[in-house]
XYZ file of N, CA, C and O in Angstrom:
688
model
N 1.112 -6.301 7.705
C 2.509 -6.503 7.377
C 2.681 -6.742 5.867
O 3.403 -5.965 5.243
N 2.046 -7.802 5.206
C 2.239 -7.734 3.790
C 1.695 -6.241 3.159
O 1.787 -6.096 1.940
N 1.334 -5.534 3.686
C 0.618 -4.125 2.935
C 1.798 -3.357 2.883
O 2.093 -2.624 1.939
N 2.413 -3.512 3.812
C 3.483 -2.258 3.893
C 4.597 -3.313 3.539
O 5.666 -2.745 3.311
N 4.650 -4.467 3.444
C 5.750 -4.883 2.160
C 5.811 -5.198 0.773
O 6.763 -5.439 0.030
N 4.324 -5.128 0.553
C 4.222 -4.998 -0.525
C 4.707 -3.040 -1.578
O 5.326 -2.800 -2.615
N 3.858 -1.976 -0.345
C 4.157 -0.766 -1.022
C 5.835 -0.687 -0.933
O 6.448 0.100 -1.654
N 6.321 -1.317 -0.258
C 7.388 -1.343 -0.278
C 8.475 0.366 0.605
O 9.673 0.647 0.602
N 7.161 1.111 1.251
C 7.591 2.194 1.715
C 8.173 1.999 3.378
O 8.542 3.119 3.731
N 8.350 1.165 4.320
C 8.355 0.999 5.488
C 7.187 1.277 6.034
O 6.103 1.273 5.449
N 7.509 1.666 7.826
C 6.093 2.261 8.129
C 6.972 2.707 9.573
O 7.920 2.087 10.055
N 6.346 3.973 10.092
C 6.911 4.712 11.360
C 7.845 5.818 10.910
O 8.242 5.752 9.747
N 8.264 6.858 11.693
C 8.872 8.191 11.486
C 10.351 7.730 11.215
O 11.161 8.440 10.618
N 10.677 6.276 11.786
C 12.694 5.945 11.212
C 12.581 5.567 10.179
O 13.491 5.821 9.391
N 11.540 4.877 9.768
C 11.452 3.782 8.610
C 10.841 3.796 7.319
O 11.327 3.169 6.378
N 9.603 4.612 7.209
C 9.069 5.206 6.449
C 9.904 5.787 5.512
O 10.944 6.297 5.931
N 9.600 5.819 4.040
C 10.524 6.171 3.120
C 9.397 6.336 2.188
O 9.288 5.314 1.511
N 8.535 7.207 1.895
C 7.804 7.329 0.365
C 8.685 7.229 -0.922
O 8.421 6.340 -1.731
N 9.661 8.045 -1.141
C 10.280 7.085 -2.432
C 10.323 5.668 -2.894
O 10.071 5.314 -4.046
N 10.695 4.811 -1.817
C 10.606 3.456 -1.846
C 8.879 3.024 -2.376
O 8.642 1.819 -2.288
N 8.126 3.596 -2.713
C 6.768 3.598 -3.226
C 6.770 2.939 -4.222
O 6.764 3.515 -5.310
N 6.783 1.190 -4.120
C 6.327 0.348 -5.604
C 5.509 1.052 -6.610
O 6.145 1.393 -7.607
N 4.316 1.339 -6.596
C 3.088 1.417 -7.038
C 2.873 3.290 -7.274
O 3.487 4.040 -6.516
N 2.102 3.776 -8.205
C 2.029 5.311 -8.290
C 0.549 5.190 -7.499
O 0.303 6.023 -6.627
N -0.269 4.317 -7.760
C -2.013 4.164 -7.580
C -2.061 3.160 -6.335
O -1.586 2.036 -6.497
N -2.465 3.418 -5.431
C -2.906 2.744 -4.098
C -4.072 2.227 -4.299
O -4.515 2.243 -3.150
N -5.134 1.642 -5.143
C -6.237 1.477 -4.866
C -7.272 0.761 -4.193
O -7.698 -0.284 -4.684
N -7.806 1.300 -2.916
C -8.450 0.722 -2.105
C -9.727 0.182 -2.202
O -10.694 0.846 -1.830
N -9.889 -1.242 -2.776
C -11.346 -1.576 -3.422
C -11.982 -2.569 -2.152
O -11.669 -3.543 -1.467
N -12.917 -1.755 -2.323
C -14.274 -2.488 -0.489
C -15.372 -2.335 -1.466
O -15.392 -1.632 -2.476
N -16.297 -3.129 -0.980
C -17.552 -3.381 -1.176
C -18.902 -2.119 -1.072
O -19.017 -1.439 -0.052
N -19.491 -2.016 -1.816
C -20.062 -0.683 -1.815
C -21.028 -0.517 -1.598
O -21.934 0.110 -2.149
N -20.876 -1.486 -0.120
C -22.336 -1.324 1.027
C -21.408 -0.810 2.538
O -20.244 -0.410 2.553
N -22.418 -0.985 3.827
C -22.095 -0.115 4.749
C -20.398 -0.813 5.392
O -19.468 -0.264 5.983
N -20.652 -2.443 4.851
C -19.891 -3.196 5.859
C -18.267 -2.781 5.008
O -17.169 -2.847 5.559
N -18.566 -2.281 3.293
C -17.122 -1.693 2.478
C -17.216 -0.704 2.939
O -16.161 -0.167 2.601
N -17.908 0.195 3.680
C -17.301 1.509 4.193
C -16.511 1.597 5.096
O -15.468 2.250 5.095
N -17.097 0.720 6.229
C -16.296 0.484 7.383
C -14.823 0.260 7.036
O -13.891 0.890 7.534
N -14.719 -0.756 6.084
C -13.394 -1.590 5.991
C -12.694 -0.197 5.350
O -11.529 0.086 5.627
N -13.396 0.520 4.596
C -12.578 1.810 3.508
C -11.622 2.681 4.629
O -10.464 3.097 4.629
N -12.920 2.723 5.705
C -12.978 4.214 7.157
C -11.657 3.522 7.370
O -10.685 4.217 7.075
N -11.398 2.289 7.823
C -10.174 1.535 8.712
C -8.907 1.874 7.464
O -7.971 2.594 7.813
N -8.930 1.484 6.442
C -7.542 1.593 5.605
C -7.526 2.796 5.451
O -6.338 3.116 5.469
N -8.282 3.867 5.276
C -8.223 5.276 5.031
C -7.413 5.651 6.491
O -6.303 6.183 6.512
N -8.084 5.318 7.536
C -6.909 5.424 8.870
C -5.674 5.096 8.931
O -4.676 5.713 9.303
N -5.877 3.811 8.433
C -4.348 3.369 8.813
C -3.477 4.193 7.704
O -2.464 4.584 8.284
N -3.468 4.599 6.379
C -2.980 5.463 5.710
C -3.057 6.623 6.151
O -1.906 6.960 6.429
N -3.908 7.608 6.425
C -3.462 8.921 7.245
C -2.921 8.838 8.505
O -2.967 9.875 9.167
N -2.403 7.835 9.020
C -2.077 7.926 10.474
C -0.574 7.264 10.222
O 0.424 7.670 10.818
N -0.562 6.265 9.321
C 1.102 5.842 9.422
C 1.928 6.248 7.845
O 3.132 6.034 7.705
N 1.177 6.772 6.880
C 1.482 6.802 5.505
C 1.066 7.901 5.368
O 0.851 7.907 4.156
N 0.706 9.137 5.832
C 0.467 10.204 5.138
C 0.761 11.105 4.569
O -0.038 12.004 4.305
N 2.364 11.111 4.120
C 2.857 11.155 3.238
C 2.160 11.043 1.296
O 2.099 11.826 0.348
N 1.779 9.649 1.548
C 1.328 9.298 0.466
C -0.565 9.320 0.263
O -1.223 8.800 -0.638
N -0.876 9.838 1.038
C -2.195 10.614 0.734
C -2.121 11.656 0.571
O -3.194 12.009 0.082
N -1.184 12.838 0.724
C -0.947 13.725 0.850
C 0.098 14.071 -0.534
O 0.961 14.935 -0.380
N 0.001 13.510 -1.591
C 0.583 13.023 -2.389
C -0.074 12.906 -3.692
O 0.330 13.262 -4.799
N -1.415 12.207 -3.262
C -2.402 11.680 -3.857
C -2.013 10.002 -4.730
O -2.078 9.884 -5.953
N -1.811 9.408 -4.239
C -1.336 8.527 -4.343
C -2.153 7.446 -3.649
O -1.553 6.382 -3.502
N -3.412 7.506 -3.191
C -4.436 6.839 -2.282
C -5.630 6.957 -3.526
O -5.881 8.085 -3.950
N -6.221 5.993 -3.990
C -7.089 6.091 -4.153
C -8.663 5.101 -4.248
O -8.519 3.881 -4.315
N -9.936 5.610 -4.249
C -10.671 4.929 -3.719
C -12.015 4.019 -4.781
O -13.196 4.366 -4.764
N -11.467 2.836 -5.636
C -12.155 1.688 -6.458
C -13.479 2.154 -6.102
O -13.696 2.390 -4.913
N -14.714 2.379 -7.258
C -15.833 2.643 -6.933
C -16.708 0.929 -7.934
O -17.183 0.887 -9.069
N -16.638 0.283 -7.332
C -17.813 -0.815 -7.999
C -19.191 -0.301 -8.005
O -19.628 0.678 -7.399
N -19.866 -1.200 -8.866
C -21.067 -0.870 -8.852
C -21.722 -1.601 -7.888
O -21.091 -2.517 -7.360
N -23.279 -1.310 -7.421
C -24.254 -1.962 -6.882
C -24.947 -2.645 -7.395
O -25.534 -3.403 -6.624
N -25.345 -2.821 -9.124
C -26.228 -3.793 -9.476
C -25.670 -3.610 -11.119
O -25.007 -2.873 -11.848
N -26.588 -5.044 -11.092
C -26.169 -5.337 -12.653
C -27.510 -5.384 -13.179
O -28.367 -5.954 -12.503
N -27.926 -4.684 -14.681
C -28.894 -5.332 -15.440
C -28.692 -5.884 -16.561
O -28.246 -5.323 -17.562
N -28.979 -6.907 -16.467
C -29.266 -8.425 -17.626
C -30.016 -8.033 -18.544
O -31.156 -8.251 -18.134
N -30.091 -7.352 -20.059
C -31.214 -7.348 -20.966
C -30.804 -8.352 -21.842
O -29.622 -8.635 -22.033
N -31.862 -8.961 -22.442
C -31.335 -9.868 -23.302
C -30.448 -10.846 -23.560
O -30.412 -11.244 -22.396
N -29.670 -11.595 -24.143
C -28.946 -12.336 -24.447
C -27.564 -12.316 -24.046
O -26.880 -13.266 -23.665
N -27.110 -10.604 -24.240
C -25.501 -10.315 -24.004
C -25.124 -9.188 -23.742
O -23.937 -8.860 -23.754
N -26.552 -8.047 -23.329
C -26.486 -6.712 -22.662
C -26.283 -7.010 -21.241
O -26.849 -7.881 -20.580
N -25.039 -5.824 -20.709
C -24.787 -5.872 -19.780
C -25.105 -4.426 -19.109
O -24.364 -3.521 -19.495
N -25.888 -4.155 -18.363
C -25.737 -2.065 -18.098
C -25.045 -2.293 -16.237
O -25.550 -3.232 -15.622
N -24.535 -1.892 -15.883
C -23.846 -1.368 -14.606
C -24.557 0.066 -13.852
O -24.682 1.110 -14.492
N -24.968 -0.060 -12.491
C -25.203 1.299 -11.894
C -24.652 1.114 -10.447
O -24.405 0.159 -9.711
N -24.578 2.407 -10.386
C -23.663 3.283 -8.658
C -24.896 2.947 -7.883
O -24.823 2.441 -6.764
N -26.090 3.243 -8.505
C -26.760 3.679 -7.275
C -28.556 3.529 -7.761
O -28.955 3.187 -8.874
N -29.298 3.847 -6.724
C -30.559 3.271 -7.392
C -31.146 4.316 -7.926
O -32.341 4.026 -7.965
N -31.019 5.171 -8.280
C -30.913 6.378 -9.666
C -31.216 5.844 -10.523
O -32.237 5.500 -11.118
N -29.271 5.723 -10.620
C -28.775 5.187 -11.877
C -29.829 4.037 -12.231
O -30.694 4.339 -13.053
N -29.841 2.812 -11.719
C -30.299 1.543 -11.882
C -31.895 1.915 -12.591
O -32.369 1.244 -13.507
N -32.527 3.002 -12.022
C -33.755 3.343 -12.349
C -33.698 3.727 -13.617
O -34.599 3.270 -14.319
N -32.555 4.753 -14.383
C -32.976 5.336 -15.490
C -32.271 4.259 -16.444
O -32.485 4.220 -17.656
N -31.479 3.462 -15.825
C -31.189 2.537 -17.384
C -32.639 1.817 -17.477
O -33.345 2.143 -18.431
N -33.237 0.661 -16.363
C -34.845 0.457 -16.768
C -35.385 0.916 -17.718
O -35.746 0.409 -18.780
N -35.476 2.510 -17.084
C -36.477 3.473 -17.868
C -36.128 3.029 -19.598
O -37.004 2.656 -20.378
N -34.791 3.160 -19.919
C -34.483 3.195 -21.248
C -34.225 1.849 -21.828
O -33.532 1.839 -22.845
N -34.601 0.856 -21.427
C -34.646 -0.698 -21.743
C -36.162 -0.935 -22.139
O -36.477 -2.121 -22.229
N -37.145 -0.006 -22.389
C -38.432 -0.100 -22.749
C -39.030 -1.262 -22.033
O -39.217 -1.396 -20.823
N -39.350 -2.249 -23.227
C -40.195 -3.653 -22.949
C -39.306 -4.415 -22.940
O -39.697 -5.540 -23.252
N -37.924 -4.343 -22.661
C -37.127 -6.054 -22.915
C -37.436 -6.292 -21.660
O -37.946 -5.574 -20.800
N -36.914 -7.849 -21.648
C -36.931 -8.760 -20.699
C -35.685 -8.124 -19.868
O -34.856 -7.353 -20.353
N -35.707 -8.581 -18.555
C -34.325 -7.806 -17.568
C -34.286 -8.407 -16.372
O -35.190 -8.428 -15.537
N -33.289 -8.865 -16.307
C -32.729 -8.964 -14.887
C -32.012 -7.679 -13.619
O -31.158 -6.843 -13.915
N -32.420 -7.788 -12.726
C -31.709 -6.392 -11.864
C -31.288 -7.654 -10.681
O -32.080 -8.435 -10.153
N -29.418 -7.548 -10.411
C -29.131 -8.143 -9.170
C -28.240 -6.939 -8.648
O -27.631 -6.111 -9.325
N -28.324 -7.057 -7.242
C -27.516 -5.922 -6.380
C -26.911 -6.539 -5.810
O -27.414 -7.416 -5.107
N -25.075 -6.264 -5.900
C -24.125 -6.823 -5.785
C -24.227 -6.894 -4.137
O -24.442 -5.914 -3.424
N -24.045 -8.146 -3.706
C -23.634 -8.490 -2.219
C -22.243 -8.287 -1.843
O -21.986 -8.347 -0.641
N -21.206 -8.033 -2.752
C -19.784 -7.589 -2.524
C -18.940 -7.588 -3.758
O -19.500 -7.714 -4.847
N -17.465 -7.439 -3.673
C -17.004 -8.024 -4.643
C -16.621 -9.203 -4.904
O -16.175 -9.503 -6.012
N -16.748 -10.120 -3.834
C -16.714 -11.473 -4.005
C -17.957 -12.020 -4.834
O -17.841 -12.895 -5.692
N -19.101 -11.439 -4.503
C -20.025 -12.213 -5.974
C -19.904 -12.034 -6.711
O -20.600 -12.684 -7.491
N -18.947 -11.012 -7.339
C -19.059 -10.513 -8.503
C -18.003 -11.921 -9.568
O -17.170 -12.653 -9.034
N -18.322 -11.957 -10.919
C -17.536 -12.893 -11.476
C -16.436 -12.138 -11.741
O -16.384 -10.917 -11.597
N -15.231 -13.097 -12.269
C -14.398 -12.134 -12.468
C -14.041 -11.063 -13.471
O -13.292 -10.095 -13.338
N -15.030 -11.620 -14.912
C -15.309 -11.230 -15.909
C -16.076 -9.487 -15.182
O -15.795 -8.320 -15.458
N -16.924 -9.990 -14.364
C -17.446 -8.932 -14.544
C -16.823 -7.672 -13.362
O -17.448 -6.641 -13.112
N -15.707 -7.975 -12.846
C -14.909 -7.102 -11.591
C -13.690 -6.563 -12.459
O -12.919 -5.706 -12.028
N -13.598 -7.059 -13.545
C -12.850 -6.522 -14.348
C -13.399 -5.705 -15.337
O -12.554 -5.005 -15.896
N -14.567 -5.569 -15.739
C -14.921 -4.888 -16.618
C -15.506 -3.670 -15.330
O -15.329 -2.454 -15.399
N -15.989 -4.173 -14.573
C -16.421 -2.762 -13.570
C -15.337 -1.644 -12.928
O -15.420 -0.430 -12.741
N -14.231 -2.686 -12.668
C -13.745 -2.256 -11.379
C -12.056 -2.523 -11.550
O -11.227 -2.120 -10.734
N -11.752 -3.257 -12.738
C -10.199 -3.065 -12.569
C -10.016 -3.042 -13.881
O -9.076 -3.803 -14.112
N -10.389 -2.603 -14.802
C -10.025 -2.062 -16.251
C -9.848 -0.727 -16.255
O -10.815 -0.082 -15.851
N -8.542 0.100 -16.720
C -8.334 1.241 -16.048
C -9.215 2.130 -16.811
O -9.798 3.146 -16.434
N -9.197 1.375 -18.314
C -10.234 2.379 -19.428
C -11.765 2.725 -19.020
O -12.437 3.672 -19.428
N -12.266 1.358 -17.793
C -13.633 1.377 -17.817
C -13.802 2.036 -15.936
O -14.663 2.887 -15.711
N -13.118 1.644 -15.059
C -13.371 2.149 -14.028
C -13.413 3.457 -13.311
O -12.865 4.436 -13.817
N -14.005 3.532 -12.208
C -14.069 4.436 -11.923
C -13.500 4.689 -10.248
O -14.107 4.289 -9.254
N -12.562 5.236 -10.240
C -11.570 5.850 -9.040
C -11.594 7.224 -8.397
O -11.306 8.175 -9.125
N -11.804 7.381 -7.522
C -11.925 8.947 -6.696
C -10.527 9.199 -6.185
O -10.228 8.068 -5.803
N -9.643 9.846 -5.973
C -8.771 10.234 -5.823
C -8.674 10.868 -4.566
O -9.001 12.055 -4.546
N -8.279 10.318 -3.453
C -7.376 10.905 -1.848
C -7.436 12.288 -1.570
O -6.299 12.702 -1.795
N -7.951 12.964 -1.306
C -7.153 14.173 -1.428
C -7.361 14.908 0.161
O -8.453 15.173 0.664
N -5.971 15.156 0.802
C -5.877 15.760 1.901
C -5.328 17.853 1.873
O -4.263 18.452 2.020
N -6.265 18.124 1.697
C -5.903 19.657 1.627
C -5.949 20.260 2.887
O -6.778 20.192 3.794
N -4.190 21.270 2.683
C -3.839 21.851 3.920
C -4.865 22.669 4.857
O -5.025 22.562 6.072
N -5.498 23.497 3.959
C -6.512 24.262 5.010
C -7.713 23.462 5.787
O -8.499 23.983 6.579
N -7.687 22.080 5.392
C -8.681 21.564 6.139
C -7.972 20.217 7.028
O -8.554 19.215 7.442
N -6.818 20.507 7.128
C -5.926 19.287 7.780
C -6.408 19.109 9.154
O -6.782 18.071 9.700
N -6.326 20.460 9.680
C -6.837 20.289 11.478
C -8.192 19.752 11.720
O -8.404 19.172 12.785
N -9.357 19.915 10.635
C -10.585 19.438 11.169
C -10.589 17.621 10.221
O -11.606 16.928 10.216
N -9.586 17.283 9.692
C -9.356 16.018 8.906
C -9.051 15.185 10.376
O -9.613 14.113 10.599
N -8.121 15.788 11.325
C -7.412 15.106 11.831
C -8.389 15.466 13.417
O -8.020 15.052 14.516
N -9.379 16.121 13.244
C -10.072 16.433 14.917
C -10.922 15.222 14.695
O -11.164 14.451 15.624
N -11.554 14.968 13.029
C -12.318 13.819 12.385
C -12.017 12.692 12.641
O -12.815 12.020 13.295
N -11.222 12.328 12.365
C -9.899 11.299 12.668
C -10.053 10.526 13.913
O -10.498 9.385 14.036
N -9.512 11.519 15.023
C -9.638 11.540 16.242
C -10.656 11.657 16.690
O -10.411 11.669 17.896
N -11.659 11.754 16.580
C -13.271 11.430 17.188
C -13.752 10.373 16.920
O -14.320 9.738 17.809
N -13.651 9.802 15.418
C -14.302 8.595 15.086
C -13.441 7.197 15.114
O -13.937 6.071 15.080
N -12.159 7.489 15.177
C -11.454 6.630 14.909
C -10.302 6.481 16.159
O -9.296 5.783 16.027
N -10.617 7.255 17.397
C -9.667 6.925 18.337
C -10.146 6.392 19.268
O -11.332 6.065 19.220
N -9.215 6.092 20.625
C -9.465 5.622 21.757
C -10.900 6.180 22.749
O -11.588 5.422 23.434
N -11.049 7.228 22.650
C -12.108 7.561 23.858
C -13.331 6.809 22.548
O -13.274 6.796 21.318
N -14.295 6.290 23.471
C -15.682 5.734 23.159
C -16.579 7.393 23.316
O -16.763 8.071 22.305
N -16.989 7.793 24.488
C -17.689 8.809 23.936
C -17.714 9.922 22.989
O -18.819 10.149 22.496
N -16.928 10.523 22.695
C -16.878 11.651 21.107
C -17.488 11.020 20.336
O -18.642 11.337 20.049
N -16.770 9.776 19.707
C -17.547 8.756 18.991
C -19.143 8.460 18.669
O -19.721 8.468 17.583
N -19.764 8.137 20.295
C -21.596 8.132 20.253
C -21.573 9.510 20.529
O -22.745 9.401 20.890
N -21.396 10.415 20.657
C -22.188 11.500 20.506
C -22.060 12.009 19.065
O -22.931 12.768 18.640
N -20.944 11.610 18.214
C -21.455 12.615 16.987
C -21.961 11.359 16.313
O -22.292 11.554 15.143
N -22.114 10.050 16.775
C -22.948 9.305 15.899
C -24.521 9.899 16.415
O -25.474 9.863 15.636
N -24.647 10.430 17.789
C -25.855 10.686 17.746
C -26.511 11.831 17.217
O -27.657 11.946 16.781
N -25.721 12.542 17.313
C -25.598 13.847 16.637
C -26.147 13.709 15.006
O -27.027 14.440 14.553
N -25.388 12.523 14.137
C -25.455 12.706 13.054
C -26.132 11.908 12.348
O -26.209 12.017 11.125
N -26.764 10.918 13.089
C -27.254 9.663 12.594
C -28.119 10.296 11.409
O -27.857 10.118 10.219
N -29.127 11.017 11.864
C -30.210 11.357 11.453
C -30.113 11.658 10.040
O -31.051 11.390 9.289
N -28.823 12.307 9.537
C -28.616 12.833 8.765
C -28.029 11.874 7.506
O -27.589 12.251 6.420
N -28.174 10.529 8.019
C -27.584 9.620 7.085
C -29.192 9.146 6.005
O -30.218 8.566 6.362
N -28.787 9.703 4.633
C -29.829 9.095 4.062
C -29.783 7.630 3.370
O -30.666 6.777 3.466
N -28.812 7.542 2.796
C -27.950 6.842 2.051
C -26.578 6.019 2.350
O -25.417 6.424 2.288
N -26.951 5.069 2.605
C -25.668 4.094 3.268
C -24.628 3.228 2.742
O -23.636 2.646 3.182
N -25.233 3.363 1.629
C -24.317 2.578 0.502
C -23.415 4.179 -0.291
O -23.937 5.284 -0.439
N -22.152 3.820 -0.626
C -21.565 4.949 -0.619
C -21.430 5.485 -2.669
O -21.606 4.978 -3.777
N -21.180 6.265 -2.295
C -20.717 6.625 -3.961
C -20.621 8.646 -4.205
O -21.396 9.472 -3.721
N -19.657 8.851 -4.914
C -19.412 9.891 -5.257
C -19.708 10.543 -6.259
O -19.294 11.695 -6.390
């Protein structure tokens, strides 16, 4: 209820009004492990299912934090997505001294440092919504398998697909 009074758009086919759209940027910031995906999968639903209008719009978009921080020295700060990344800044920190922590959410994060990652518009990094027409019917068969009422569709394409998950922490 505060979500949809805050965008200030209503919600349902009488009430719904996208003009009434406070905000141009929706940005949906979760944690960028499995348990922020989940929470992403659920608001990404509830926006294509009662607001899609405004994904369809591009007007949805998706806060990418980092996973770890490295500490060199005194007042170096380096940021990485992913354990790549995290690897080749190392690589290029030679012999200093270093700290590596991997963010447990955005609640550990300080605020100093959720602002320099994750809500400074100059420094962050945002993926952008995007629902394209030619792929609407298999968006929405997607939709409806993982995210609806019947339980089986559900375990079968989790079984189907498990396998194929290498990487669980998310990033683009």
């Amino acid at each position: 209820k505060a979500l949809i009074t805050a965008l200030g758009t209503g919600i349902g086919k009488e009430d719904f009004d996208a003009n009434k759209l406070r905000y141009h940027k929706i940005c949906l910031m979760t944690d960028a492990d499995v348990d922020g995906s989940h929470i992403r999968t659920l608001l990404l639903t509830f926006f294509y299912r009662y607001m899609r209008p405004l994904v369809a719009a591009g007007n949805v978009y998706l806060a990418q934090p980092p996973l770890f921080v490295i500490k060199a020295g005194s007042n170096e700060r380096y940021y990485a997505m992913t354990e790549k990344e995290r690897d080749e800044i190392i690589k290029g920190l030679k012999k200093k001294n270093f700290t590596v922590t991997r963010f447990k959410g955005l609640g550990e994060m300080s605020a100093e440092e959720l602002e320099e990652t994750t809500m400074d518009p100059s420094k962050r990094r945002l993926v952008k919504v995007k629902l394209e027409p030619e792929y609407e019917l298999d968006v929405e068969r997607l939709f409806s398998k993982l995210m609806g009422d019947k339980v089986e569709p559900r375990r079968e394409y989790i079984e189907q697909h498990a396998r194929n998950a290498l990487n669980l922490d998310w990033h683009y």
